[in-house]
Short mmCIF file of C-alpha atoms in Angstrom, two decimals:
data_model
loop_
_atom_site.label_atom_id
_atom_site.label_comp_id
_atom_site.label_asym_id
_atom_site.label_seq_id
_atom_site.Cartn_x
_atom_site.Cartn_y
_atom_site.Cartn_z
CA MET B 22 42.43 70.18 7.41
CA ALA B 23 44.07 69.28 10.76
CA ASN B 24 46.45 71.64 12.51
CA GLN B 25 50.16 70.95 12.74
CA LEU B 26 50.73 69.10 16.02
CA CYS B 27 53.20 69.37 18.89
CA ILE B 28 52.98 66.74 21.65
CA VAL B 29 53.87 67.43 25.27
CA LEU B 30 54.88 64.07 26.72
CA ASP B 31 54.08 64.20 30.43
CA PHE B 32 56.49 62.63 32.91
CA GLY B 33 54.58 63.81 35.98
CA GLY B 34 55.64 67.47 35.94
CA GLN B 35 53.52 70.10 37.68
CA TYR B 36 53.97 72.44 34.69
CA ASN B 37 52.71 70.09 31.96
CA GLN B 38 49.65 72.21 31.18
CA LEU B 39 51.70 75.39 31.35
CA ILE B 40 54.10 74.04 28.70
CA ALA B 41 51.17 73.24 26.40
CA ARG B 42 49.68 76.69 26.94
CA ARG B 43 52.99 78.38 26.11
CA VAL B 44 53.25 76.31 22.93
CA ARG B 45 49.77 77.38 21.87
CA GLU B 46 50.62 81.00 22.65
CA CYS B 47 53.29 80.59 19.98
CA GLY B 48 50.53 79.74 17.47
CA VAL B 49 51.11 75.97 17.54
CA TYR B 50 48.43 73.40 18.37
CA CYS B 51 49.55 71.15 21.21
CA GLU B 52 48.22 68.09 23.06
CA ILE B 53 49.41 66.45 26.29
CA LYS B 54 50.04 62.70 26.22
CA ARG B 55 51.24 60.29 28.89
CA PHE B 56 54.90 59.26 28.95
CA ASP B 57 53.88 55.65 28.24
CA THR B 58 51.88 56.41 25.11
CA PRO B 59 52.83 53.61 22.67
CA LEU B 60 55.42 54.62 20.08
CA GLU B 61 53.10 53.45 17.30
CA GLU B 62 50.43 55.86 18.53
CA ILE B 63 52.91 58.74 18.61
CA LYS B 64 54.03 57.91 15.06
CA ALA B 65 50.40 57.73 13.88
CA LEU B 66 49.75 61.26 15.23
CA SER B 67 52.60 62.60 13.05
CA PRO B 68 53.76 65.32 15.46
CA MET B 69 56.20 67.86 14.06
CA GLY B 70 57.75 68.20 17.51
CA VAL B 71 57.67 66.65 21.01
CA ILE B 72 58.48 68.20 24.40
CA PHE B 73 59.39 66.04 27.42
CA THR B 74 58.12 67.63 30.66
CA GLY B 75 59.81 67.81 34.02
CA GLY B 76 58.88 65.54 36.90
CA PRO B 77 59.61 64.93 40.59
CA ASN B 78 61.47 61.64 40.12
CA SER B 79 65.01 60.38 39.56
CA VAL B 80 65.91 58.65 36.30
CA TYR B 81 67.68 55.94 38.32
CA ASP B 82 64.49 54.93 40.14
CA GLU B 83 63.01 51.94 38.28
CA THR B 84 59.46 53.05 39.19
CA SER B 85 60.00 56.49 37.63
CA PRO B 86 58.51 57.29 34.21
CA HIS B 87 60.89 56.30 31.41
CA ILE B 88 60.80 56.09 27.63
CA ALA B 89 62.08 53.43 25.24
CA LYS B 90 65.40 54.19 23.56
CA GLU B 91 63.68 53.37 20.23
CA TYR B 92 61.74 56.63 20.56
CA PHE B 93 64.86 58.54 19.55
CA ASP B 94 64.99 56.59 16.28
CA LEU B 95 61.67 58.09 15.15
CA GLY B 96 63.41 61.27 13.97
CA ILE B 97 60.96 63.62 15.71
CA PRO B 98 62.48 66.94 16.87
CA THR B 99 62.43 66.75 20.69
CA LEU B 100 63.05 69.17 23.56
CA GLY B 101 63.64 67.80 27.07
CA ILE B 102 62.86 70.04 30.04
CA CYS B 103 64.28 69.40 33.56
CA TYR B 104 63.54 65.69 34.25
CA GLY B 105 62.96 65.37 30.49
CA CYS B 106 66.47 66.74 29.96
CA GLN B 107 67.99 64.21 32.35
CA LEU B 108 65.91 61.39 30.87
CA MET B 109 67.13 62.15 27.34
CA ALA B 110 70.76 62.09 28.48
CA TYR B 111 70.33 58.93 30.58
CA THR B 112 68.40 56.98 27.91
CA LEU B 113 71.00 57.77 25.25
CA GLY B 114 73.99 56.71 27.36
CA GLY B 115 74.86 59.78 29.38
CA THR B 116 75.28 60.00 33.16
CA VAL B 117 72.99 61.71 35.69
CA GLU B 118 74.14 62.35 39.28
CA SER B 119 72.88 64.05 42.42
CA CYS B 120 73.94 67.68 42.79
CA THR B 121 76.33 68.70 45.53
CA ARG B 122 74.19 71.84 45.67
CA SER B 123 70.57 71.80 44.44
CA GLU B 124 69.22 74.70 42.39
CA TYR B 125 65.80 76.15 43.13
CA GLY B 126 64.35 79.43 41.95
CA LYS B 127 65.90 82.15 39.82
CA ILE B 128 69.41 81.26 38.60
CA GLU B 129 71.66 83.04 36.10
CA VAL B 130 72.84 80.91 33.17
CA SER B 131 75.31 81.62 30.38
CA HIS B 132 75.05 80.08 26.90
CA SER B 133 77.53 79.64 24.06
CA GLY B 134 75.08 79.81 21.18
CA GLY B 135 72.95 77.29 19.36
CA THR B 136 69.51 77.31 17.74
CA LEU B 137 67.57 77.38 21.03
CA PHE B 138 69.40 80.50 22.18
CA SER B 139 69.02 82.55 19.00
CA ASN B 140 68.26 86.18 19.99
CA VAL B 141 68.74 85.33 23.68
CA PRO B 142 71.41 87.34 25.59
CA GLU B 143 74.53 85.41 26.59
CA LYS B 144 73.53 85.72 30.27
CA SER B 145 69.95 85.58 31.51
CA VAL B 146 67.89 84.48 34.52
CA VAL B 147 65.98 81.20 34.35
CA TRP B 148 63.86 79.14 36.76
CA MET B 149 65.60 76.04 38.10
CA SER B 150 64.13 73.22 40.21
CA HIS B 151 66.37 70.15 40.42
CA THR B 152 68.48 67.97 42.70
CA ASP B 153 70.01 65.82 39.91
CA PHE B 154 72.07 67.00 36.95
CA VAL B 155 73.65 65.66 33.76
CA SER B 156 77.32 65.02 34.56
CA LYS B 157 78.25 63.26 31.31
CA LEU B 158 76.64 63.86 27.92
CA PRO B 159 75.73 61.07 25.48
CA GLU B 160 77.97 60.61 22.47
CA GLY B 161 77.33 63.19 19.74
CA PHE B 162 75.91 65.87 22.08
CA ARG B 163 77.47 69.14 23.21
CA GLY B 164 76.66 71.31 26.20
CA ASN B 165 75.87 74.92 25.38
CA ALA B 166 74.72 76.51 28.66
CA SER B 167 75.78 76.42 32.29
CA SER B 168 75.21 78.05 35.67
CA ALA B 169 77.50 78.44 38.67
CA ASP B 170 76.38 75.06 40.09
CA CYS B 171 75.18 73.26 36.96
CA PRO B 172 77.87 72.61 34.32
CA VAL B 173 75.28 71.36 31.79
CA ALA B 174 72.22 73.64 31.90
CA ALA B 175 71.47 72.88 28.24
CA PHE B 176 72.74 70.51 25.57
CA GLU B 177 71.99 69.65 21.95
CA CYS B 178 72.55 67.35 19.01
CA PRO B 179 71.34 69.40 16.01
CA GLU B 180 72.00 66.52 13.58
CA ARG B 181 69.32 64.47 15.35
CA LYS B 182 67.20 67.54 16.26
CA LEU B 183 67.46 66.67 19.96
CA TYR B 184 67.67 69.51 22.48
CA ALA B 185 67.42 69.77 26.26
CA VAL B 186 67.41 72.40 29.01
CA GLN B 187 67.76 71.77 32.74
CA PHE B 188 65.66 74.84 33.55
CA HIS B 189 61.97 75.63 32.96
CA PRO B 190 61.51 77.97 29.96
CA GLU B 191 57.71 77.75 30.31
CA VAL B 192 57.47 79.72 33.59
CA THR B 193 57.39 83.50 33.57
CA HIS B 194 60.44 83.67 35.85
CA SER B 195 62.63 82.50 32.94
CA GLN B 196 63.38 85.82 31.24
CA PHE B 197 63.68 84.52 27.67
CA GLY B 198 61.78 81.26 28.05
CA LYS B 199 59.19 82.14 25.44
CA GLU B 200 61.93 82.93 22.91
CA ILE B 201 63.59 79.56 23.60
CA LEU B 202 60.32 77.68 23.05
CA HIS B 203 59.61 79.72 19.91
CA ASN B 204 63.07 78.91 18.55
CA PHE B 205 62.49 75.21 19.11
CA LEU B 206 59.04 75.22 17.52
CA TYR B 207 59.84 77.34 14.47
CA ASP B 208 63.57 76.96 13.83
CA VAL B 209 63.98 73.31 14.83
CA CYS B 210 60.57 71.74 14.18
CA GLY B 211 59.48 73.95 11.28
CA PHE B 212 56.02 74.91 12.53
CA THR B 213 54.30 77.70 10.61
CA GLY B 214 51.86 78.88 13.33
CA ASP B 215 48.47 77.69 12.08
CA TRP B 216 46.68 77.68 15.46
CA VAL B 217 44.46 80.81 15.22
CA MET B 218 41.23 81.45 17.17
CA ASP B 219 39.34 82.90 14.17
CA ASP B 220 40.03 79.68 12.30
CA PHE B 221 38.96 77.65 15.35
CA ILE B 222 35.57 79.37 15.50
CA ASP B 223 34.85 78.92 11.79
CA SER B 224 35.94 75.27 11.70
CA THR B 225 34.11 74.41 14.95
CA VAL B 226 30.86 75.98 13.78
CA ARG B 227 31.15 74.04 10.54
CA LYS B 228 31.82 70.75 12.36
CA LEU B 229 28.94 71.34 14.81
CA ARG B 230 26.48 71.90 11.95
CA GLU B 231 27.64 68.71 10.26
CA GLN B 232 27.46 66.68 13.48
CA ILE B 233 24.12 67.99 14.77
CA GLY B 234 22.18 68.34 11.53
CA ASP B 235 18.56 69.17 12.35
CA LYS B 236 18.60 67.64 15.84
CA LYS B 237 18.21 69.54 19.12
CA VAL B 238 20.91 70.26 21.70
CA ILE B 239 20.52 70.89 25.44
CA LEU B 240 23.29 72.68 27.34
CA GLY B 241 23.62 73.17 31.10
CA LEU B 242 24.49 76.88 31.43
CA SER B 243 26.10 77.85 34.75
CA GLY B 244 26.90 81.44 33.86
CA GLY B 245 30.60 80.65 34.04
CA VAL B 246 33.09 81.35 31.26
CA ASP B 247 33.24 77.84 29.80
CA SER B 248 29.53 77.04 29.52
CA SER B 249 28.83 80.59 28.30
CA VAL B 250 31.35 80.37 25.45
CA ALA B 251 30.11 76.87 24.57
CA ALA B 252 26.59 78.31 24.38
CA GLY B 253 27.82 81.13 22.14
CA LEU B 254 29.49 78.73 19.73
CA LEU B 255 26.48 76.40 19.58
CA SER B 256 24.10 79.33 19.10
CA ARG B 257 26.15 80.54 16.14
CA ALA B 258 26.06 77.05 14.67
CA ILE B 259 22.43 75.96 15.21
CA GLY B 260 20.41 78.87 16.64
CA LYS B 261 17.00 77.84 18.01
CA GLN B 262 17.92 74.16 17.94
CA LEU B 263 19.82 74.97 21.16
CA THR B 264 18.14 75.06 24.59
CA CYS B 265 20.18 76.36 27.53
CA VAL B 266 19.04 75.33 31.01
CA PHE B 267 20.18 77.74 33.74
CA VAL B 268 19.67 76.64 37.35
CA ASP B 269 19.72 79.64 39.71
CA GLN B 270 20.07 78.14 43.17
CA GLY B 271 20.18 81.57 44.84
CA LEU B 272 23.87 81.31 45.71
CA MET B 273 25.24 83.47 42.91
CA ARG B 274 26.63 86.98 43.30
CA LYS B 275 24.33 89.98 43.41
CA ASP B 276 22.15 90.28 40.27
CA GLU B 277 24.27 87.66 38.50
CA GLY B 278 21.33 85.45 37.56
CA ASN B 279 19.54 88.36 35.89
CA PHE B 280 22.76 89.35 34.10
CA VAL B 281 23.20 85.85 32.67
CA GLU B 282 19.58 85.68 31.50
CA GLU B 283 19.67 89.15 29.93
CA THR B 284 22.97 88.43 28.17
CA PHE B 285 21.91 85.19 26.55
CA THR B 286 18.37 86.13 25.64
CA LYS B 287 19.50 89.38 23.97
CA LEU B 288 22.82 88.35 22.47
CA PHE B 289 22.12 84.89 21.08
CA ASP B 290 19.44 83.08 19.14
CA MET B 291 18.51 80.20 21.45
CA ASN B 292 15.89 78.90 23.85
CA PHE B 293 16.74 79.98 27.41
CA VAL B 294 15.19 78.18 30.38
CA ARG B 295 15.80 79.57 33.87
CA VAL B 296 14.97 77.56 36.99
CA ASN B 297 14.74 79.66 40.18
CA CYS B 298 15.00 77.34 43.19
CA GLN B 299 16.63 79.16 46.11
CA GLN B 300 14.05 77.98 48.63
CA LYS B 301 14.57 74.35 47.68
CA PHE B 302 18.28 74.70 48.38
CA LEU B 303 17.79 76.63 51.63
CA THR B 304 15.44 73.95 52.93
CA ALA B 305 17.96 71.20 52.14
CA LEU B 306 20.78 73.20 53.79
CA LYS B 307 18.89 74.17 56.97
CA GLY B 308 21.00 73.53 60.05
CA VAL B 309 24.02 72.24 58.07
CA THR B 310 27.41 73.71 59.02
CA ASP B 311 29.99 71.16 57.85
CA PRO B 312 31.60 72.49 54.61
CA GLU B 313 31.86 69.10 52.88
CA GLN B 314 28.27 68.25 53.73
CA LYS B 315 27.16 71.63 52.35
CA ARG B 316 29.06 70.95 49.12
CA LYS B 317 27.47 67.52 48.74
CA ILE B 318 23.96 68.83 49.40
CA ILE B 319 24.36 71.71 46.94
CA GLY B 320 25.81 69.36 44.31
CA THR B 321 23.08 66.75 44.80
CA GLU B 322 20.23 69.29 44.74
CA PHE B 323 21.68 70.95 41.62
CA TYR B 324 21.95 67.57 39.92
CA ASN B 325 18.34 66.68 40.76
CA VAL B 326 16.88 70.06 39.73
CA PHE B 327 18.85 70.13 36.48
CA TRP B 328 17.95 66.62 35.34
CA ASP B 329 14.29 67.04 36.34
CA LYS B 330 14.15 70.06 34.04
CA ILE B 331 15.87 68.06 31.26
CA ARG B 332 13.22 65.34 31.62
CA GLU B 333 10.57 68.04 31.39
CA GLN B 334 12.18 69.51 28.25
CA GLY B 335 12.58 66.09 26.66
CA ALA B 336 15.97 64.36 26.36
CA GLU B 337 16.29 64.22 22.59
CA GLY B 338 19.18 65.02 20.32
CA PHE B 339 22.53 65.90 21.91
CA PHE B 340 23.70 66.98 25.34
CA ALA B 341 26.38 69.72 25.37
CA GLN B 342 28.93 70.52 28.07
CA GLY B 343 31.40 73.35 28.66
CA THR B 344 34.27 70.89 29.16
CA ILE B 345 37.69 72.38 28.39
CA TYR B 346 41.05 70.66 27.89
CA PRO B 347 42.28 70.85 31.53
CA ASP B 348 38.97 69.28 32.66
CA ARG B 349 39.66 66.26 30.49
CA ILE B 350 43.25 65.98 31.71
CA GLU B 351 42.32 66.33 35.40
CA SER B 352 39.52 63.79 35.04
CA GLY B 353 41.87 61.16 33.65
CA LYS B 354 40.72 61.45 30.04
CA GLY B 355 43.59 63.52 28.75
CA ASN B 356 46.41 61.05 29.39
CA GLN B 357 47.96 62.80 32.37
CA ALA B 358 51.00 61.09 33.83
CA GLY B 359 52.17 60.80 37.39
CA HIS B 360 54.49 58.46 39.23
CA GLY B 361 53.60 55.75 36.74
CA SER B 362 49.99 55.98 37.92
CA THR B 363 46.79 55.98 35.91
CA ALA B 364 44.62 57.16 38.80
CA VAL B 365 41.97 59.79 38.08
CA ILE B 366 42.84 63.07 39.80
CA LYS B 367 39.25 64.26 40.15
CA THR B 368 35.91 64.12 38.44
CA HIS B 369 35.42 67.61 37.11
CA HIS B 370 32.20 69.61 37.48
CA ASN B 371 32.13 70.25 33.73
CA MET B 372 32.03 66.51 33.00
CA VAL B 373 28.50 65.54 34.01
CA LYS B 374 27.33 62.00 34.72
CA MET B 375 23.87 61.44 33.24
CA PRO B 376 21.13 59.57 35.10
CA ASP B 377 20.56 56.07 33.71
CA ASP B 378 17.03 56.91 32.51
CA ILE B 379 18.16 59.81 30.28
CA LYS B 380 19.43 58.88 26.85
CA PHE B 381 20.86 61.40 24.38
CA ASP B 382 22.26 60.63 20.95
CA GLY B 383 25.67 61.78 22.16
CA VAL B 384 27.65 64.38 24.09
CA ILE B 385 29.09 67.51 22.45
CA GLU B 386 32.07 69.36 23.95
CA PRO B 387 32.91 72.21 21.55
CA LEU B 388 35.67 73.57 23.82
CA GLY B 389 37.24 70.23 24.69
CA ASP B 390 40.58 71.09 23.07
CA LEU B 391 40.99 74.59 24.54
CA PHE B 392 42.72 76.03 27.59
CA LYS B 393 40.97 78.73 29.64
CA ASP B 394 42.84 81.64 28.05
CA GLU B 395 41.86 80.32 24.60
CA VAL B 396 38.24 79.98 25.73
CA ARG B 397 38.27 83.65 26.76
CA ALA B 398 39.71 84.63 23.36
CA VAL B 399 36.89 82.77 21.62
CA GLY B 400 34.32 84.39 23.91
CA GLU B 401 35.54 87.88 23.06
CA LYS B 402 35.42 87.14 19.34
CA LEU B 403 31.84 85.87 19.76
CA GLY B 404 30.86 89.21 21.34
CA ILE B 405 30.15 87.89 24.84
CA PRO B 406 30.38 90.77 27.39
CA HIS B 407 33.82 91.41 28.88
CA GLU B 408 32.64 90.94 32.49
CA LEU B 409 31.39 87.45 31.66
CA VAL B 410 34.35 86.40 29.51
CA TRP B 411 36.78 87.54 32.21
CA ARG B 412 34.68 86.29 35.10
CA GLN B 413 36.95 85.14 37.90
CA PRO B 414 36.96 81.54 39.13
CA PHE B 415 33.78 80.96 41.11
CA PRO B 416 33.22 77.82 43.20
CA GLY B 417 30.63 75.33 41.99
CA PRO B 418 28.61 75.66 45.24
CA GLY B 419 28.69 79.44 44.78
CA LEU B 420 28.45 81.61 47.89
CA GLY B 421 27.64 78.46 49.82
CA VAL B 422 31.36 77.99 50.54
CA ARG B 423 31.94 81.67 51.27
CA ILE B 424 29.35 81.64 54.05
CA ILE B 425 30.96 79.84 56.96
CA GLY B 426 28.50 77.88 59.07
CA GLU B 427 24.80 77.56 58.33
CA ILE B 428 23.51 79.15 55.11
CA THR B 429 20.44 81.34 55.54
CA GLU B 430 18.61 83.76 53.28
CA GLU B 431 19.73 86.69 55.44
CA LYS B 432 23.39 85.65 55.25
CA ILE B 433 23.20 85.25 51.46
CA LYS B 434 21.84 88.78 51.11
CA ILE B 435 24.52 90.25 53.43
CA LEU B 436 27.32 88.52 51.50
CA GLN B 437 25.90 89.44 48.08
CA GLU B 438 25.76 93.11 49.09
CA ALA B 439 29.22 93.04 50.68
CA ASP B 440 30.78 91.31 47.69
CA ALA B 441 29.18 93.82 45.32
CA VAL B 442 30.61 96.76 47.31
CA PHE B 443 34.10 95.21 47.40
CA ARG B 444 34.07 94.50 43.67
CA ASP B 445 32.81 97.99 42.90
CA GLU B 446 35.64 99.65 44.84
CA ILE B 447 38.27 97.40 43.22
CA ARG B 448 36.94 98.35 39.77
CA LYS B 449 37.03 102.05 40.63
CA SER B 450 40.57 101.79 42.01
CA GLY B 451 42.02 100.69 38.67
CA ILE B 452 43.85 97.67 40.14
CA GLU B 453 41.36 94.99 39.05
CA SER B 454 43.63 93.72 36.26
CA GLU B 455 46.42 93.09 38.80
CA LEU B 456 44.28 90.70 40.86
CA LYS B 457 43.52 87.15 39.75
CA GLN B 458 40.72 86.67 42.27
CA PHE B 459 39.02 88.81 44.90
CA PHE B 460 35.85 88.30 46.92
CA ALA B 461 34.15 88.71 50.28
CA VAL B 462 33.59 86.01 52.90
CA LEU B 463 31.00 85.90 55.68
CA PRO B 464 32.57 84.01 58.61
CA ASP B 465 30.33 82.70 61.35
CA VAL B 466 31.52 85.52 63.62
CA ARG B 467 29.76 88.43 65.30
CA THR B 468 31.63 91.29 66.93
CA VAL B 469 30.86 94.26 69.16
CA GLY B 470 30.77 97.64 67.46
CA VAL B 471 29.58 101.20 67.98
CA MET B 472 27.45 103.01 65.41
CA GLY B 473 26.32 106.44 66.48
CA ASP B 474 25.67 106.22 70.20
CA HIS B 475 24.53 102.60 70.01
CA ARG B 476 26.32 99.37 70.74
CA THR B 477 26.02 96.82 67.95
CA TYR B 478 26.65 93.10 67.83
CA ASP B 479 26.78 92.20 64.15
CA HIS B 480 28.61 90.39 61.38
CA LEU B 481 32.27 90.51 60.44
CA ILE B 482 33.16 90.55 56.73
CA ALA B 483 36.50 89.17 55.54
CA ILE B 484 37.85 90.27 52.19
CA ARG B 485 40.29 88.22 50.13
CA ALA B 486 42.41 89.13 47.08
CA VAL B 487 45.27 87.16 45.53
CA THR B 488 47.82 87.37 42.76
CA THR B 489 49.02 84.22 41.01
CA ASP B 490 50.23 82.81 37.70
CA ASP B 491 48.60 79.39 37.90
CA PHE B 492 46.64 79.08 41.21
CA MET B 493 49.02 76.30 42.34
CA THR B 494 50.51 78.94 44.60
CA ALA B 495 49.13 82.40 45.33
CA ASP B 496 50.17 85.49 47.25
CA TRP B 497 47.87 87.90 49.04
CA ALA B 498 47.49 91.11 47.07
CA ARG B 499 49.02 94.33 48.41
CA ILE B 500 45.90 96.46 47.97
CA PRO B 501 46.68 100.13 48.73
CA TYR B 502 45.58 101.25 52.19
CA ASP B 503 43.36 104.00 50.82
CA VAL B 504 41.40 101.43 48.78
CA LEU B 505 41.04 99.15 51.80
CA ALA B 506 39.84 102.15 53.84
CA LYS B 507 37.12 102.95 51.28
CA VAL B 508 36.03 99.31 51.16
CA SER B 509 35.81 99.09 54.95
CA ASN B 510 33.94 102.38 55.23
CA ARG B 511 31.38 101.43 52.60
CA LEU B 512 30.83 97.92 53.96
CA CYS B 513 30.12 99.19 57.47
CA ASN B 514 27.92 102.04 56.28
CA GLU B 515 26.05 100.52 53.33
CA VAL B 516 25.62 96.83 54.15
CA GLU B 517 23.11 96.10 56.89
CA HIS B 518 24.33 93.97 59.81
CA VAL B 519 28.06 94.51 59.10
CA ASN B 520 30.15 96.32 61.72
CA ARG B 521 33.72 95.06 61.17
CA VAL B 522 36.01 94.28 58.19
CA VAL B 523 39.23 92.23 58.11
CA TYR B 524 41.64 91.59 55.23
CA ASP B 525 43.00 88.06 54.74
CA ILE B 526 46.80 88.22 54.31
CA THR B 527 47.43 84.47 54.04
CA SER B 528 49.31 83.14 51.03
CA LYS B 529 48.81 79.73 49.39
CA PRO B 530 50.35 77.66 50.92
CA PRO B 531 49.71 77.48 53.84
CA GLY B 532 46.16 78.66 53.16
CA THR B 533 43.94 78.05 50.14
CA VAL B 534 42.36 80.75 47.97
CA GLU B 535 38.84 79.93 49.16
CA TRP B 536 38.07 79.64 52.88
CA GLU B 537 36.14 76.37 52.60
#
């Protein structure tokens, strides 16, 4: 039996995925569709509710994303957010104008009641981001919230189940945003909350058994969260019919390859194939310093090693991938919108292109409908170790992009040891849960130092730690000085060839989280 469905109709907003995640956190299954999805297709999906996202455009620009007025005759409960709010008003005959004073950031709003604001204080702080505003409401609507500079911060027409807010309830800066979304989903749309991870695991295992039958499945296991949870689900469904191929290119963190192998050979019933090929990668990378060239070489070598092993195993049955929902959206297969564009944003590493000579019966993506936080929830319920389920984002080329300049075996060892020390001290400090990502970098820099009575000329280690909600922006973490002092002391004393430590205090923007 299919889950009740909410559709997020994307008008090019940067928070489209965040809206969908918040909806799912309310226990409601949600999918993102483009703004120009045909009305017949929307009707056929039978959504119980639709949310219009924000977007960077003006409703008066003919090239901006719009929606046919006939949509509002479908009778589907709809919530417009930011640009979606303005679009609803404009399409139904209201007026949208440029603000005399734009609103960005945290703004206090007052409301006068209504279903959306049930159990929300009369005054609260929300997150605004707009230069246009609704100056005249369509016939039959009433405004029910305002701020000092925005006379219509929310409006509604309960008879038609149409609601809109100028602010962003999906971001954490909106104090009662989750309550507003919950009110829309449950009190307006009538959802009952049937999106539960236990049910997902049982139904997915059942579907996998039906789809696969007695055939074999090969999965490329990176040791990351997504492929690991996909392996756990498939193992529960088909056991020894599953073969996981793990390519260890020697650029993982200290002892990580052994940890992955031990986890999956002990925890799950499957065939585990490990390919150790560090020397092959080091040979291909010898003398290379350009970061993009390093990425391409690592990607190409990984591709060749992986598919050679698949040929050796025999390409029969199904090929499985750890693709998750954002991968499909970002790769142009999840109907993401933009400025009216259908361009693919990027080809994602979890969506693998097969060589022409390899033919499987089909591709299986058991996590293709899940967001990362849902994948982690499934992983925990499957019994996968906490440190793997909550593994931080790790670049596809591994430590290859955290070693600036040429990659050598000596540099890999130095960085693995340094990263292990840094991570150990962060764990001991009790602040690990406050940091979204932290790691060590080995820049191509040597500095003068003094150890004992001897002059040294050795490597500098940079450490990086950030806090963020969504990785679109990030702030450098304020790690306590005493923790930084312990990290520095241990790195210089325990890691050979390190004599200086610096802490990266650059936010994103202007920097990025990774150095390369």
